[in-house]
């Protein structure tokens, strides 16, 4: 749907993927779906929404125990200069010291 510029439909299917993974308690699939949704939102210019999904992906990867993936995702966010962006209901991603 993304390739056909059908963004509303793409958004719907990202939400369905996240919801299904959550309902079935597939934490790793939920993390991946959130990460992919975040990249999608970044690509269409909805940075605040992207940050929300990156944050959720980071939380789910951490919950799953994929600490290397957490670090990799964090490095990407630092390089993209979006780690300090804050949405209304989320804390910023933790900063590295």
CSV table of N, CA and C in Angstrom, one decimal, residues 16-77:
chain,number,residue,atom,x,y,z
A,16,UNK,N,-3.0,-3.1,12.5
A,16,UNK,CA,-3.5,-4.5,12.6
A,16,UNK,C,-2.4,-5.4,12.9
A,17,UNK,N,-1.3,-5.3,12.3
A,17,UNK,CA,-0.1,-6.1,12.6
A,17,UNK,C,0.3,-6.0,14.1
A,18,UNK,N,0.4,-4.7,14.6
A,18,UNK,CA,0.8,-4.5,15.9
A,18,UNK,C,-0.2,-5.1,16.9
A,19,UNK,N,-1.5,-4.8,16.6
A,19,UNK,CA,-2.6,-5.3,17.5
A,19,UNK,C,-2.6,-6.9,17.5
A,20,UNK,N,-2.5,-7.5,16.4
A,20,UNK,CA,-2.5,-9.0,16.3
A,20,UNK,C,-1.3,-9.6,17.1
A,21,UNK,N,-0.1,-9.0,16.9
A,21,UNK,CA,1.0,-9.5,17.7
A,21,UNK,C,0.8,-9.3,19.2
A,22,UNK,N,0.3,-8.2,19.6
A,22,UNK,CA,0.0,-7.9,21.0
A,22,UNK,C,-1.0,-8.9,21.5
A,23,UNK,N,-2.1,-9.1,20.8
A,23,UNK,CA,-3.2,-10.0,21.2
A,23,UNK,C,-2.7,-11.4,21.4
A,24,UNK,N,-1.8,-11.8,20.6
A,24,UNK,CA,-1.2,-13.2,20.7
A,24,UNK,C,0.0,-13.3,21.5
A,25,UNK,N,0.4,-12.2,22.1
A,25,UNK,CA,1.6,-12.1,23.0
A,25,UNK,C,2.9,-12.5,22.3
A,26,UNK,N,3.0,-12.1,21.1
A,26,UNK,CA,4.2,-12.3,20.3
A,26,UNK,C,5.1,-11.0,20.4
A,27,UNK,N,5.8,-10.9,21.5
A,27,UNK,CA,6.5,-9.6,21.8
A,27,UNK,C,7.5,-9.2,20.7
A,28,UNK,N,8.2,-10.2,20.2
A,28,UNK,CA,9.2,-9.9,19.2
A,28,UNK,C,8.5,-9.5,17.9
A,29,UNK,N,7.3,-10.0,17.6
A,29,UNK,CA,6.6,-9.6,16.4
A,29,UNK,C,6.0,-8.2,16.6
A,30,UNK,N,5.6,-7.9,17.8
A,30,UNK,CA,5.1,-6.6,18.1
A,30,UNK,C,6.2,-5.5,18.0
A,31,UNK,N,7.4,-5.9,18.5
A,31,UNK,CA,8.5,-5.0,18.4
A,31,UNK,C,8.8,-4.7,16.9
A,32,UNK,N,8.9,-5.7,16.1
A,32,UNK,CA,9.2,-5.5,14.7
A,32,UNK,C,8.2,-4.7,14.0
A,33,UNK,N,6.9,-5.0,14.3
A,33,UNK,CA,5.8,-4.3,13.6
A,33,UNK,C,5.9,-2.8,14.0
A,34,UNK,N,6.2,-2.5,15.3
A,34,UNK,CA,6.3,-1.1,15.7
A,34,UNK,C,7.5,-0.4,15.0
A,35,UNK,N,8.6,-1.1,14.9
A,35,UNK,CA,9.7,-0.5,14.3
A,35,UNK,C,9.4,-0.2,12.8
A,36,UNK,N,8.8,-1.2,12.1
A,36,UNK,CA,8.5,-0.9,10.7
A,36,UNK,C,7.5,0.2,10.5
A,37,UNK,N,6.5,0.3,11.5
A,37,UNK,CA,5.6,1.4,11.4
A,37,UNK,C,6.3,2.7,11.6
A,38,UNK,N,7.3,2.7,12.5
A,38,UNK,CA,8.0,3.9,12.8
A,38,UNK,C,8.8,4.4,11.5
A,39,UNK,N,9.4,3.4,10.8
A,39,UNK,CA,10.1,3.8,9.6
A,39,UNK,C,9.1,4.3,8.6
A,40,UNK,N,8.0,3.7,8.5
A,40,UNK,CA,6.9,4.2,7.6
A,40,UNK,C,6.5,5.6,7.9
A,41,UNK,N,6.3,5.9,9.2
A,41,UNK,CA,5.8,7.3,9.6
A,41,UNK,C,7.0,8.3,9.3
A,42,UNK,N,8.2,7.9,9.5
A,42,UNK,CA,9.3,8.8,9.2
A,42,UNK,C,9.3,9.1,7.7
A,43,UNK,N,9.1,8.1,6.9
A,43,UNK,CA,9.2,8.2,5.5
A,43,UNK,C,8.1,9.2,5.0
A,44,UNK,N,6.9,9.2,5.6
A,44,UNK,CA,5.9,10.1,5.1
A,44,UNK,C,5.8,11.4,5.9
A,45,UNK,N,6.9,11.6,6.7
A,45,UNK,CA,7.0,12.9,7.4
A,45,UNK,C,6.3,13.1,8.7
A,46,UNK,N,5.7,12.1,9.2
A,46,UNK,CA,5.0,12.2,10.5
A,46,UNK,C,6.0,11.8,11.6
A,47,UNK,N,6.9,12.7,11.9
A,47,UNK,CA,8.0,12.4,12.8
A,47,UNK,C,7.6,12.1,14.2
A,48,UNK,N,6.6,12.8,14.7
A,48,UNK,CA,6.1,12.6,16.1
A,48,UNK,C,5.6,11.2,16.3
A,49,UNK,N,4.8,10.8,15.3
A,49,UNK,CA,4.2,9.4,15.3
A,49,UNK,C,5.3,8.4,15.2
A,50,UNK,N,6.3,8.7,14.4
A,50,UNK,CA,7.5,7.8,14.2
A,50,UNK,C,8.2,7.6,15.6
A,51,UNK,N,8.4,8.7,16.3
A,51,UNK,CA,9.1,8.6,17.6
A,51,UNK,C,8.3,7.7,18.5
A,52,UNK,N,7.0,7.9,18.5
A,52,UNK,CA,6.1,7.0,19.4
A,52,UNK,C,6.3,5.6,19.1
A,53,UNK,N,6.4,5.2,17.8
A,53,UNK,CA,6.5,3.8,17.5
A,53,UNK,C,8.0,3.3,17.7
A,54,UNK,N,8.9,4.2,17.5
A,54,UNK,CA,10.3,3.8,17.9
A,54,UNK,C,10.4,3.5,19.3
A,55,UNK,N,9.8,4.4,20.1
A,55,UNK,CA,9.8,4.2,21.6
A,55,UNK,C,9.2,2.9,22.0
A,56,UNK,N,8.0,2.6,21.4
A,56,UNK,CA,7.4,1.3,21.7
A,56,UNK,C,8.2,0.1,21.2
A,57,UNK,N,8.8,0.2,20.0
A,57,UNK,CA,9.6,-0.8,19.5
A,57,UNK,C,10.8,-1.1,20.5
A,58,UNK,N,11.4,0.0,20.9
A,58,UNK,CA,12.5,-0.1,21.9
A,58,UNK,C,12.1,-0.8,23.2
A,59,UNK,N,10.9,-0.5,23.7
A,59,UNK,CA,10.4,-1.1,24.9
A,59,UNK,C,10.1,-2.6,24.7
A,60,UNK,N,9.5,-2.9,23.5
A,60,UNK,CA,9.2,-4.3,23.3
A,60,UNK,C,10.5,-5.2,23.0
A,61,UNK,N,11.4,-4.6,22.3
A,61,UNK,CA,12.7,-5.3,22.1
A,61,UNK,C,13.4,-5.6,23.5
A,62,UNK,N,13.3,-4.6,24.3
A,62,UNK,CA,13.9,-4.7,25.7
A,62,UNK,C,13.1,-5.8,26.5
A,63,UNK,N,11.8,-5.7,26.4
A,63,UNK,CA,11.0,-6.7,27.1
A,63,UNK,C,11.3,-8.2,26.6
A,64,UNK,N,11.6,-8.3,25.3
A,64,UNK,CA,11.9,-9.6,24.7
A,64,UNK,C,13.3,-10.0,25.1
A,65,UNK,N,14.1,-9.1,25.5
A,65,UNK,CA,15.5,-9.4,25.8
A,65,UNK,C,16.5,-9.2,24.7
A,66,UNK,N,16.1,-8.5,23.7
A,66,UNK,CA,16.9,-8.3,22.5
A,66,UNK,C,17.7,-7.0,22.7
A,67,UNK,N,18.6,-7.0,23.7
A,67,UNK,CA,19.4,-5.8,24.1
A,67,UNK,C,20.3,-5.3,23.0
A,68,UNK,N,20.8,-6.2,22.2
A,68,UNK,CA,21.6,-5.7,21.0
A,68,UNK,C,20.8,-5.0,20.0
A,69,UNK,N,19.6,-5.4,19.8
A,69,UNK,CA,18.7,-4.7,18.9
A,69,UNK,C,18.3,-3.3,19.5
A,70,UNK,N,18.1,-3.3,20.8
A,70,UNK,CA,17.8,-2.0,21.5
A,70,UNK,C,19.0,-1.0,21.2
A,71,UNK,N,20.2,-1.5,21.3
A,71,UNK,CA,21.4,-0.7,21.1
A,71,UNK,C,21.5,-0.2,19.7
A,72,UNK,N,21.2,-1.1,18.8
A,72,UNK,CA,21.2,-0.8,17.3
A,72,UNK,C,20.2,0.2,17.0
A,73,UNK,N,19.0,0.0,17.5
A,73,UNK,CA,17.9,1.0,17.2
A,73,UNK,C,18.3,2.3,17.8
A,74,UNK,N,18.8,2.3,19.0
A,74,UNK,CA,19.3,3.6,19.6
A,74,UNK,C,20.3,4.3,18.8
A,75,UNK,N,21.3,3.6,18.3
A,75,UNK,CA,22.3,4.2,17.4
A,75,UNK,C,21.7,4.8,16.1
A,76,UNK,N,20.7,4.1,15.6
A,76,UNK,CA,20.1,4.6,14.4
A,76,UNK,C,19.4,5.9,14.7
A,77,UNK,N,18.7,6.0,15.9
A,77,UNK,CA,17.9,7.2,16.3
A,77,UNK,C,18.9,8.3,16.5
